[in-house]
Amino acid sequence: MAITDKIYVKNHRQLSSQLDTNIPKGAFKGATLDILFQGGGLEQLDDATRDRVLEFAEDFLDCDCDNNPYCGCPERKFIRYLLELRAEGLGPDAIVDVMSDDYMLYAYPGDILSFLDQGVRTLEATEELAKVDGNREAQEAARTAKRELSR
C-alpha cells in the first residue's frame, strides 16, 4: 500500500459539512481529488480552510497530463514533499505536524516511519545492484541518498 493511501483529510467531517457533500477521509481518493480539482463549492469554506485546500490543489494537482488528477502526478509530488521534509531533518512526528499545518492533512507517524524505512531499504537494494553491475556512480548516488534519508 502506498503512503498516499495513508494520508487523510484533517477534519473531513467539518469539510464535508461546509461543502454540503460527502468526501472520503483519504486525501488522494478519487472523490476527494475530484472536489479539489474541479473547485466546486470551495467558496463555501471558511477562509483558512479554503486557503489550505487551494494550496494543496496548486502544489499537488497542477500538471498538464490528460488524466489529471488521476495521472499519478499528485501522489508523486506528495511523496517528493515528504522526502523534502525528511531532508530538512524532520522526523515522522514533525512531518505529520508540518503537513497538518500546510495542508490540513494527517497521517500516523508510524506510517510515515514505515514509508521512510522502506525508502532506505529500497536504496540499499539499489546500491547493491549497482555494485554488482559495476556502476560506481549509481552505487555512490544510492549510498548518498540512503545516508540523507536515514539521518
N, CA and C atoms as an extended XYZ file, in Angstrom:
453
Properties=species:S:1:pos:R:3:atomname:S:1:resname:S:1:resid:I:1 pbc="F F F"
N         0.844       -1.173        0.000 N   MET     1
C         0.000        0.000        0.000 CA  MET     1
C         0.894        1.243        0.000 C   MET     1
N         0.592        2.177       -0.859 N   ALA     2
C         1.381        3.406       -0.984 CA  ALA     2
C         1.120        4.334        0.194 C   ALA     2
N         2.102        5.156        0.511 N   ILE     3
C         1.958        6.102        1.614 CA  ILE     3
C         0.795        7.060        1.358 C   ILE     3
N         0.548        7.402        0.102 N   THR     4
C        -0.542        8.340       -0.182 CA  THR     4
C        -1.909        7.743        0.130 C   THR     4
N        -1.993        6.417        0.263 N   ASP     5
C        -3.243        5.787        0.691 CA  ASP     5
C        -3.455        5.953        2.192 C   ASP     5
N        -2.429        6.423        2.890 N   LYS     6
C        -2.496        6.581        4.340 CA  LYS     6
C        -2.423        8.050        4.757 C   LYS     6
N        -2.754        8.935        3.825 N   ILE     7
C        -2.799       10.373        4.096 CA  ILE     7
C        -4.271       10.771        4.130 C   ILE     7
N        -4.664       11.428        5.205 N   TYR     8
C        -6.074       11.709        5.447 CA  TYR     8
C        -6.343       13.206        5.558 C   TYR     8
N        -7.568       13.585        5.202 N   VAL     9
C        -8.018       14.963        5.334 CA  VAL     9
C        -8.375       15.207        6.792 C   VAL     9
N        -7.723       16.188        7.372 N   LYS    10
C        -7.992       16.544        8.760 CA  LYS    10
C        -9.356       17.238        8.810 C   LYS    10
N       -10.138       16.888        9.804 N   ASN    11
C       -11.480       17.471        9.972 CA  ASN    11
C       -12.349       17.263        8.732 C   ASN    11
N       -12.279       16.065        8.154 N   HIS    12
C       -13.024       15.838        6.908 CA  HIS    12
C       -14.532       15.955        7.097 C   HIS    12
N       -15.027       15.668        8.287 N   ARG    13
C       -16.476       15.822        8.527 CA  ARG    13
C       -16.879       17.291        8.463 C   ARG    13
N       -16.064       18.144        9.061 N   GLN    14
C       -16.326       19.575        9.017 CA  GLN    14
C       -16.262       20.070        7.570 C   GLN    14
N       -15.273       19.605        6.838 N   LEU    15
C       -15.116       19.974        5.436 CA  LEU    15
C       -16.317       19.496        4.616 C   LEU    15
N       -16.746       18.267        4.859 N   SER    16
C       -17.928       17.732        4.170 CA  SER    16
C       -19.157       18.568        4.471 C   SER    16
N       -19.293       18.963        5.719 N   SER    17
C       -20.427       19.783        6.125 CA  SER    17
C       -20.406       21.139        5.428 C   SER    17
N       -19.237       21.758        5.387 N   GLN    18
C       -19.129       23.069        4.748 CA  GLN    18
C       -19.385       22.988        3.246 C   GLN    18
N       -18.957       21.880        2.620 N   LEU    19
C       -19.155       21.704        1.180 CA  LEU    19
C       -20.522       21.120        0.853 C   LEU    19
N       -21.230       20.666        1.891 N   ASP    20
C       -22.544       20.048        1.746 CA  ASP    20
C       -22.501       18.828        0.821 C   ASP    20
N       -21.432       18.029        0.990 N   THR    21
C       -21.278       16.793        0.243 CA  THR    21
C       -20.369       15.864        1.035 C   THR    21
N       -20.512       14.586        0.813 N   ASN    22
C       -19.635       13.627        1.484 CA  ASN    22
C       -18.325       13.509        0.725 C   ASN    22
N       -17.247       13.577        1.487 N   ILE    23
C       -15.946       13.314        0.897 CA  ILE    23
C       -15.277       12.235        1.727 C   ILE    23
N       -14.486       11.403        1.096 N   PRO    24
C       -13.798       10.354        1.854 CA  PRO    24
C       -12.701       10.955        2.729 C   PRO    24
N       -12.268       10.187        3.716 N   LYS    25
C       -11.164       10.630        4.582 CA  LYS    25
C        -9.858       10.728        3.810 C   LYS    25
N        -9.645        9.816        2.883 N   GLY    26
C        -8.385        9.758        2.150 CA  GLY    26
C        -8.172       10.965        1.256 C   GLY    26
N        -7.044       11.643        1.435 N   ALA    27
C        -6.755       12.850        0.665 CA  ALA    27
C        -6.567       12.554       -0.826 C   ALA    27
N        -6.116       11.350       -1.154 N   PHE    28
C        -5.839       11.021       -2.547 CA  PHE    28
C        -6.874       10.065       -3.139 C   PHE    28
N        -8.032        9.975       -2.520 N   LYS    29
C        -9.133        9.186       -3.075 CA  LYS    29
C        -9.743        9.954       -4.248 C   LYS    29
N       -10.319        9.243       -5.184 N   GLY    30
C       -10.872        9.863       -6.387 CA  GLY    30
C       -11.881       10.969       -6.119 C   GLY    30
N       -12.820       10.735       -5.224 N   ALA    31
C       -13.842       11.749       -4.942 CA  ALA    31
C       -13.232       13.002       -4.332 C   ALA    31
N       -12.245       12.820       -3.477 N   THR    32
C       -11.580       13.975       -2.870 CA  THR    32
C       -10.843       14.768       -3.940 C   THR    32
N       -10.105       14.085       -4.797 N   LEU    33
C        -9.383       14.764       -5.865 CA  LEU    33
C       -10.334       15.470       -6.822 C   LEU    33
N       -11.472       14.844       -7.129 N   ASP    34
C       -12.474       15.481       -7.992 CA  ASP    34
C       -12.926       16.814       -7.418 C   ASP    34
N       -13.281       16.812       -6.143 N   ILE    35
C       -13.770       18.028       -5.495 CA  ILE    35
C       -12.704       19.114       -5.527 C   ILE    35
N       -11.478       18.741       -5.203 N   LEU    36
C       -10.403       19.723       -5.159 CA  LEU    36
C       -10.023       20.211       -6.550 C   LEU    36
N        -9.996       19.288       -7.519 N   PHE    37
C        -9.575       19.641       -8.871 CA  PHE    37
C       -10.602       20.537       -9.557 C   PHE    37
N       -11.872       20.221       -9.364 N   GLN    38
C       -12.923       20.989      -10.008 CA  GLN    38
C       -13.218       22.282       -9.266 C   GLN    38
N       -12.932       22.293       -7.981 N   GLY    39
C       -13.079       23.523       -7.201 CA  GLY    39
C       -14.507       23.920       -6.892 C   GLY    39
N       -15.459       23.092       -7.214 N   GLY    40
C       -16.857       23.431       -6.973 CA  GLY    40
C       -17.179       23.550       -5.496 C   GLY    40
N       -17.788       24.642       -5.111 N   GLY    41
C       -18.236       24.823       -3.737 CA  GLY    41
C       -17.170       25.310       -2.778 C   GLY    41
N       -15.951       25.537       -3.259 N   LEU    42
C       -14.899       25.961       -2.347 CA  LEU    42
C       -15.179       27.324       -1.721 C   LEU    42
N       -16.017       28.113       -2.377 N   GLU    43
C       -16.383       29.416       -1.803 CA  GLU    43
C       -17.187       29.262       -0.507 C   GLU    43
N       -17.705       28.063       -0.253 N   GLN    44
C       -18.464       27.793        0.970 CA  GLN    44
C       -17.557       27.562        2.175 C   GLN    44
N       -16.283       27.354        1.927 N   LEU    45
C       -15.351       27.068        3.017 CA  LEU    45
C       -14.937       28.355        3.729 C   LEU    45
N       -14.616       28.222        5.011 N   ASP    46
C       -14.088       29.393        5.709 CA  ASP    46
C       -12.726       29.731        5.101 C   ASP    46
N       -12.270       30.955        5.315 N   ASP    47
C       -11.064       31.450        4.645 CA  ASP    47
C        -9.829       30.592        4.895 C   ASP    47
N        -9.576       30.223        6.146 N   ALA    48
C        -8.379       29.444        6.475 CA  ALA    48
C        -8.411       28.083        5.787 C   ALA    48
N        -9.564       27.432        5.813 N   THR    49
C        -9.695       26.117        5.181 CA  THR    49
C        -9.540       26.240        3.672 C   THR    49
N       -10.197       27.234        3.085 N   ARG    50
C       -10.114       27.427        1.634 CA  ARG    50
C        -8.662       27.669        1.210 C   ARG    50
N        -7.937       28.474        1.975 N   ASP    51
C        -6.536       28.749        1.629 CA  ASP    51
C        -5.707       27.472        1.609 C   ASP    51
N        -5.892       26.626        2.596 N   ARG    52
C        -5.117       25.380        2.647 CA  ARG    52
C        -5.523       24.423        1.534 C   ARG    52
N        -6.820       24.340        1.255 N   VAL    53
C        -7.299       23.470        0.176 CA  VAL    53
C        -6.745       23.950       -1.162 C   VAL    53
N        -6.764       25.260       -1.389 N   LEU    54
C        -6.241       25.800       -2.642 CA  LEU    54
C        -4.731       25.602       -2.744 C   LEU    54
N        -4.012       25.728       -1.638 N   GLU    55
C        -2.568       25.478       -1.650 CA  GLU    55
C        -2.285       24.020       -2.001 C   GLU    55
N        -3.074       23.108       -1.429 N   PHE    56
C        -2.914       21.686       -1.759 CA  PHE    56
C        -3.134       21.477       -3.258 C   PHE    56
N        -4.215       22.057       -3.788 N   ALA    57
C        -4.526       21.896       -5.210 CA  ALA    57
C        -3.405       22.475       -6.077 C   ALA    57
N        -2.905       23.649       -5.721 N   GLU    58
C        -1.836       24.272       -6.502 CA  GLU    58
C        -0.543       23.460       -6.439 C   GLU    58
N        -0.210       22.966       -5.266 N   ASP    59
C         1.056       22.271       -5.086 CA  ASP    59
C         1.067       20.848       -5.637 C   ASP    59
N        -0.074       20.179       -5.624 N   PHE    60
C        -0.071       18.760       -5.984 CA  PHE    60
C        -0.940       18.403       -7.185 C   PHE    60
N        -1.901       19.220       -7.539 N   LEU    61
C        -2.809       18.862       -8.630 CA  LEU    61
C        -2.507       19.602       -9.927 C   LEU    61
N        -1.473       20.405       -9.925 N   ASP    62
C        -1.137       21.222      -11.075 CA  ASP    62
C        -0.171       20.476      -11.997 C   ASP    62
N        -0.712       19.909      -13.057 N   CYS    63
C         0.118       19.286      -14.091 CA  CYS    63
C        -0.655       19.337      -15.407 C   CYS    63
N         0.027       19.045      -16.489 N   ASP    64
C        -0.588       19.140      -17.818 CA  ASP    64
C        -1.023       17.798      -18.383 C   ASP    64
N        -1.047       16.769      -17.557 N   CYS    65
C        -1.430       15.440      -18.026 CA  CYS    65
C        -2.901       15.408      -18.433 C   CYS    65
N        -3.202       14.612      -19.432 N   ASP    66
C        -4.588       14.471      -19.891 CA  ASP    66
C        -5.478       13.871      -18.809 C   ASP    66
N        -4.946       12.997      -17.990 N   ASN    67
C        -5.739       12.310      -16.973 CA  ASN    67
C        -5.697       12.987      -15.614 C   ASN    67
N        -5.187       14.201      -15.538 N   ASN    68
C        -5.100       14.924      -14.279 CA  ASN    68
C        -6.474       14.995      -13.640 C   ASN    68
N        -6.668       14.668      -12.409 N   PRO    69
C        -5.731       14.398      -11.329 CA  PRO    69
C        -5.460       12.909      -11.103 C   PRO    69
N        -5.791       12.064      -12.074 N   TYR    70
C        -5.635       10.617      -11.902 CA  TYR    70
C        -4.405       10.077      -12.615 C   TYR    70
N        -3.446       10.940      -12.889 N   CYS    71
C        -2.256       10.569      -13.657 CA  CYS    71
C        -1.119       10.061      -12.784 C   CYS    71
N        -1.262       10.182      -11.478 N   GLY    72
C        -0.193        9.781      -10.569 CA  GLY    72
C         0.701       10.933      -10.159 C   GLY    72
N         0.611       12.058      -10.847 N   CYS    73
C         1.441       13.211      -10.504 CA  CYS    73
C         1.173       13.723       -9.086 C   CYS    73
N        -0.093       13.845       -8.652 N   PRO    74
C        -0.311       14.322       -7.279 CA  PRO    74
C         0.377       13.442       -6.236 C   PRO    74
N         0.292       12.139       -6.410 N   GLU    75
C         0.923       11.222       -5.464 CA  GLU    75
C         2.446       11.357       -5.495 C   GLU    75
N         3.020       11.434       -6.699 N   ARG    76
C         4.477       11.579       -6.812 CA  ARG    76
C         4.950       12.896       -6.204 C   ARG    76
N         4.207       13.964       -6.446 N   LYS    77
C         4.572       15.265       -5.874 CA  LYS    77
C         4.486       15.224       -4.351 C   LYS    77
N         3.487       14.536       -3.826 N   PHE    78
C         3.350       14.465       -2.377 CA  PHE    78
C         4.475       13.638       -1.767 C   PHE    78
N         4.856       12.565       -2.412 N   ILE    79
C         5.977       11.755       -1.930 CA  ILE    79
C         7.253       12.590       -1.932 C   ILE    79
N         7.450       13.378       -2.977 N   ARG    80
C         8.614       14.267       -3.036 CA  ARG    80
C         8.567       15.267       -1.872 C   ARG    80
N         7.388       15.791       -1.582 N   TYR    81
C         7.197       16.711       -0.456 CA  TYR    81
C         7.612       16.044        0.855 C   TYR    81
N         7.173       14.816        1.081 N   LEU    82
C         7.549       14.099        2.299 CA  LEU    82
C         9.063       13.903        2.379 C   LEU    82
N         9.671       13.538        1.267 N   LEU    83
C        11.120       13.327        1.252 CA  LEU    83
C        11.881       14.638        1.482 C   LEU    83
N        11.351       15.736        0.975 N   GLU    84
C        11.978       17.037        1.219 CA  GLU    84
C        11.894       17.411        2.700 C   GLU    84
N        10.762       17.115        3.328 N   LEU    85
C        10.649       17.381        4.764 CA  LEU    85
C        11.664       16.547        5.540 C   LEU    85
N        11.843       15.305        5.131 N   ARG    86
C        12.827       14.443        5.792 CA  ARG    86
C        14.244       14.977        5.563 C   ARG    86
N        14.512       15.462        4.348 N   ALA    87
C        15.830       16.015        4.028 CA  ALA    87
C        16.135       17.252        4.877 C   ALA    87
N        15.101       17.938        5.319 N   GLU    88
C        15.269       19.088        6.209 CA  GLU    88
C        15.560       18.645        7.640 C   GLU    88
N        15.567       17.332        7.862 N   GLY    89
C        15.898       16.804        9.182 CA  GLY    89
C        14.697       16.504       10.065 C   GLY    89
N        13.497       16.586        9.513 N   LEU    90
C        12.303       16.329       10.310 CA  LEU    90
C        12.061       14.837       10.468 C   LEU    90
N        11.632       14.442       11.653 N   GLY    91
C        11.243       13.073       11.924 CA  GLY    91
C         9.768       12.869       11.621 C   GLY    91
N         9.276       11.654       11.772 N   PRO    92
C         7.884       11.348       11.439 CA  PRO    92
C         6.853       12.231       12.150 C   PRO    92
N         7.021       12.470       13.453 N   ASP    93
C         6.064       13.316       14.171 CA  ASP    93
C         6.051       14.735       13.621 C   ASP    93
N         7.231       15.280       13.376 N   ALA    94
C         7.319       16.642       12.855 CA  ALA    94
C         6.770       16.727       11.430 C   ALA    94
N         6.996       15.700       10.629 N   ILE    95
C         6.453       15.679        9.263 CA  ILE    95
C         4.929       15.737        9.314 C   ILE    95
N         4.343       14.946       10.197 N   VAL    96
C         2.880       14.958       10.343 CA  VAL    96
C         2.410       16.352       10.768 C   VAL    96
N         3.119       16.973       11.702 N   ASP    97
C         2.743       18.320       12.151 CA  ASP    97
C         2.808       19.335       11.018 C   ASP    97
N         3.858       19.265       10.215 N   VAL    98
C         4.025       20.227        9.121 CA  VAL    98
C         2.957       20.036        8.059 C   VAL    98
N         2.689       18.792        7.659 N   MET    99
C         1.674       18.596        6.615 CA  MET    99
C         0.287       18.959        7.127 C   MET    99
N         0.079       18.831        8.419 N   SER   100
C        -1.185       19.261        9.014 CA  SER   100
C        -1.305       20.784        8.942 C   SER   100
N        -0.230       21.471        9.289 N   ASP   101
C        -0.230       22.939        9.219 CA  ASP   101
C        -0.324       23.436        7.784 C   ASP   101
N         0.413       22.805        6.873 N   ASP   102
C         0.460       23.256        5.481 CA  ASP   102
C        -0.831       22.991        4.720 C   ASP   102
N        -1.401       21.791        4.899 N   TYR   103
C        -2.488       21.363        4.018 CA  TYR   103
C        -3.699       20.767        4.722 C   TYR   103
N        -3.740       20.802        6.051 N   MET   104
C        -4.839       20.180        6.793 CA  MET   104
C        -4.921       18.676        6.504 C   MET   104
N        -3.775       18.037        6.429 N   LEU   105
C        -3.696       16.600        6.214 CA  LEU   105
C        -3.045       15.966        7.428 C   LEU   105
N        -3.336       14.694        7.642 N   TYR   106
C        -2.651       13.987        8.719 CA  TYR   106
C        -2.387       12.554        8.303 C   TYR   106
N        -1.453       11.977        9.026 N   ALA   107
C        -1.106       10.567        8.862 CA  ALA   107
C        -0.627       10.112       10.222 C   ALA   107
N        -0.545        8.835       10.384 N   TYR   108
C         0.013        8.302       11.621 CA  TYR   108
C         1.531        8.323       11.502 C   TYR   108
N         2.223        8.813       12.529 N   PRO   109
C         3.685        8.860       12.466 CA  PRO   109
C         4.307        7.501       12.146 C   PRO   109
N         3.706        6.419       12.616 N   GLY   110
C         4.219        5.086       12.308 CA  GLY   110
C         4.168        4.778       10.821 C   GLY   110
N         3.139        5.269       10.135 N   ASP   111
C         3.055        5.076        8.682 CA  ASP   111
C         4.147        5.863        7.965 C   ASP   111
N         4.421        7.070        8.448 N   ILE   112
C         5.493        7.878        7.862 CA  ILE   112
C         6.841        7.193        8.108 C   ILE   112
N         7.036        6.685        9.314 N   LEU   113
C         8.279        5.972        9.637 CA  LEU   113
C         8.446        4.749        8.738 C   LEU   113
N         7.385        3.988        8.538 N   SER   114
C         7.450        2.810        7.653 CA  SER   114
C         7.795        3.204        6.224 C   SER   114
N         7.208        4.301        5.753 N   PHE   115
C         7.499        4.804        4.413 CA  PHE   115
C         8.977        5.161        4.281 C   PHE   115
N         9.508        5.880        5.266 N   LEU   116
C        10.917        6.275        5.235 CA  LEU   116
C        11.834        5.053        5.317 C   LEU   116
N        11.475        4.098        6.170 N   ASP   117
C        12.260        2.873        6.301 CA  ASP   117
C        12.258        2.093        4.988 C   ASP   117
N        11.115        2.012        4.357 N   GLN   118
C        11.023        1.312        3.072 CA  GLN   118
C        11.906        2.007        2.029 C   GLN   118
N        11.953        3.333        2.076 N   GLY   119
C        12.820        4.078        1.159 CA  GLY   119
C        14.280        3.744        1.375 C   GLY   119
N        14.691        3.645        2.638 N   VAL   120
C        16.078        3.281        2.957 CA  VAL   120
C        16.377        1.879        2.435 C   VAL   120
N        15.474        0.945        2.657 N   ARG   121
C        15.682       -0.439        2.193 CA  ARG   121
C        15.776       -0.494        0.662 C   ARG   121
N        14.955        0.294       -0.013 N   THR   122
C        14.997        0.335       -1.479 CA  THR   122
C        16.335        0.888       -1.959 C   THR   122
N        16.831        1.920       -1.288 N   LEU   123
C        18.126        2.492       -1.656 CA  LEU   123
C        19.268        1.519       -1.374 C   LEU   123
N        19.159        0.738       -0.301 N   GLU   124
C        20.168       -0.289       -0.023 CA  GLU   124
C        20.205       -1.314       -1.147 C   GLU   124
N        19.040       -1.735       -1.594 N   ALA   125
C        18.976       -2.708       -2.694 CA  ALA   125
C        19.540       -2.110       -3.981 C   ALA   125
N        19.215       -0.840       -4.230 N   THR   126
C        19.730       -0.158       -5.417 CA  THR   126
C        21.252       -0.072       -5.374 C   THR   126
N        21.783        0.249       -4.200 N   GLU   127
C        23.228        0.332       -4.024 CA  GLU   127
C        23.894       -1.012       -4.316 C   GLU   127
N        23.318       -2.082       -3.795 N   GLU   128
C        23.890       -3.419       -4.017 CA  GLU   128
C        23.805       -3.832       -5.484 C   GLU   128
N        22.680       -3.533       -6.131 N   LEU   129
C        22.547       -3.869       -7.557 CA  LEU   129
C        23.553       -3.091       -8.399 C   LEU   129
N        23.749       -1.824       -8.061 N   ALA   130
C        24.730       -1.022       -8.794 CA  ALA   130
C        26.140       -1.571       -8.580 C   ALA   130
N        26.409       -2.047       -7.378 N   LYS   131
C        27.719       -2.631       -7.072 CA  LYS   131
C        27.948       -3.883       -7.924 C   LYS   131
N        26.930       -4.754       -7.968 N   VAL   132
C        27.032       -5.982       -8.759 CA  VAL   132
C        27.217       -5.645      -10.237 C   VAL   132
N        26.547       -4.595      -10.692 N   ASP   133
C        26.618       -4.186      -12.090 CA  ASP   133
C        27.903       -3.418      -12.405 C   ASP   133
N        28.642       -3.043      -11.359 N   GLY   134
C        29.880       -2.303      -11.567 CA  GLY   134
C        29.662       -0.827      -11.861 C   GLY   134
N        28.499       -0.332      -11.546 N   ASN   135
C        28.168        1.068      -11.801 CA  ASN   135
C        28.445        1.883      -10.537 C   ASN   135
N        29.682        2.344      -10.416 N   ARG   136
C        30.108        3.058       -9.198 CA  ARG   136
C        29.345        4.372       -9.008 C   ARG   136
N        29.030        5.025      -10.089 N   GLU   137
C        28.303        6.299       -9.988 CA  GLU   137
C        26.911        6.088       -9.383 C   GLU   137
N        26.189        5.113       -9.867 N   ALA   138
C        24.860        4.801       -9.328 CA  ALA   138
C        24.964        4.291       -7.896 C   ALA   138
N        26.000        3.513       -7.628 N   GLN   139
C        26.206        2.987       -6.279 CA  GLN   139
C        26.417        4.133       -5.288 C   GLN   139
N        27.249        5.091       -5.653 N   GLU   140
C        27.520        6.227       -4.772 CA  GLU   140
C        26.282        7.113       -4.617 C   GLU   140
N        25.535        7.303       -5.690 N   ALA   141
C        24.310        8.110       -5.617 CA  ALA   141
C        23.305        7.465       -4.664 C   ALA   141
N        23.154        6.154       -4.744 N   ALA   142
C        22.233        5.447       -3.845 CA  ALA   142
C        22.734        5.512       -2.413 C   ALA   142
N        24.026        5.369       -2.217 N   ARG   143
C        24.608        5.430       -0.865 CA  ARG   143
C        24.376        6.817       -0.248 C   ARG   143
N        24.613        7.865       -1.029 N   THR   144
C        24.421        9.230       -0.542 CA  THR   144
C        22.952        9.488       -0.201 C   THR   144
N        22.056        9.071       -1.085 N   ALA   145
C        20.622        9.254       -0.829 CA  ALA   145
C        20.178        8.484        0.408 C   ALA   145
N        20.723        7.293        0.574 N   LYS   146
C        20.387        6.476        1.747 CA  LYS   146
C        20.840        7.172        3.035 C   LYS   146
N        22.047        7.713        3.020 N   ARG   147
C        22.558        8.435        4.200 CA  ARG   147
C        21.684        9.638        4.517 C   ARG   147
N        21.294       10.371        3.493 N   GLU   148
C        20.458       11.555        3.701 CA  GLU   148
C        19.093       11.173        4.285 C   GLU   148
N        18.526       10.095        3.786 N   LEU   149
C        17.198        9.672        4.240 CA  LEU   149
C        17.222        9.092        5.647 C   LEU   149
N        18.338        8.463        6.019 N   SER   150
C        18.375        7.768        7.307 CA  SER   150
C        18.996        8.580        8.439 C   SER   150
N        19.413        9.793        8.176 N   ARG   151
C        19.997       10.569        9.286 CA  ARG   151
C        18.965       11.172       10.181 C   ARG   151
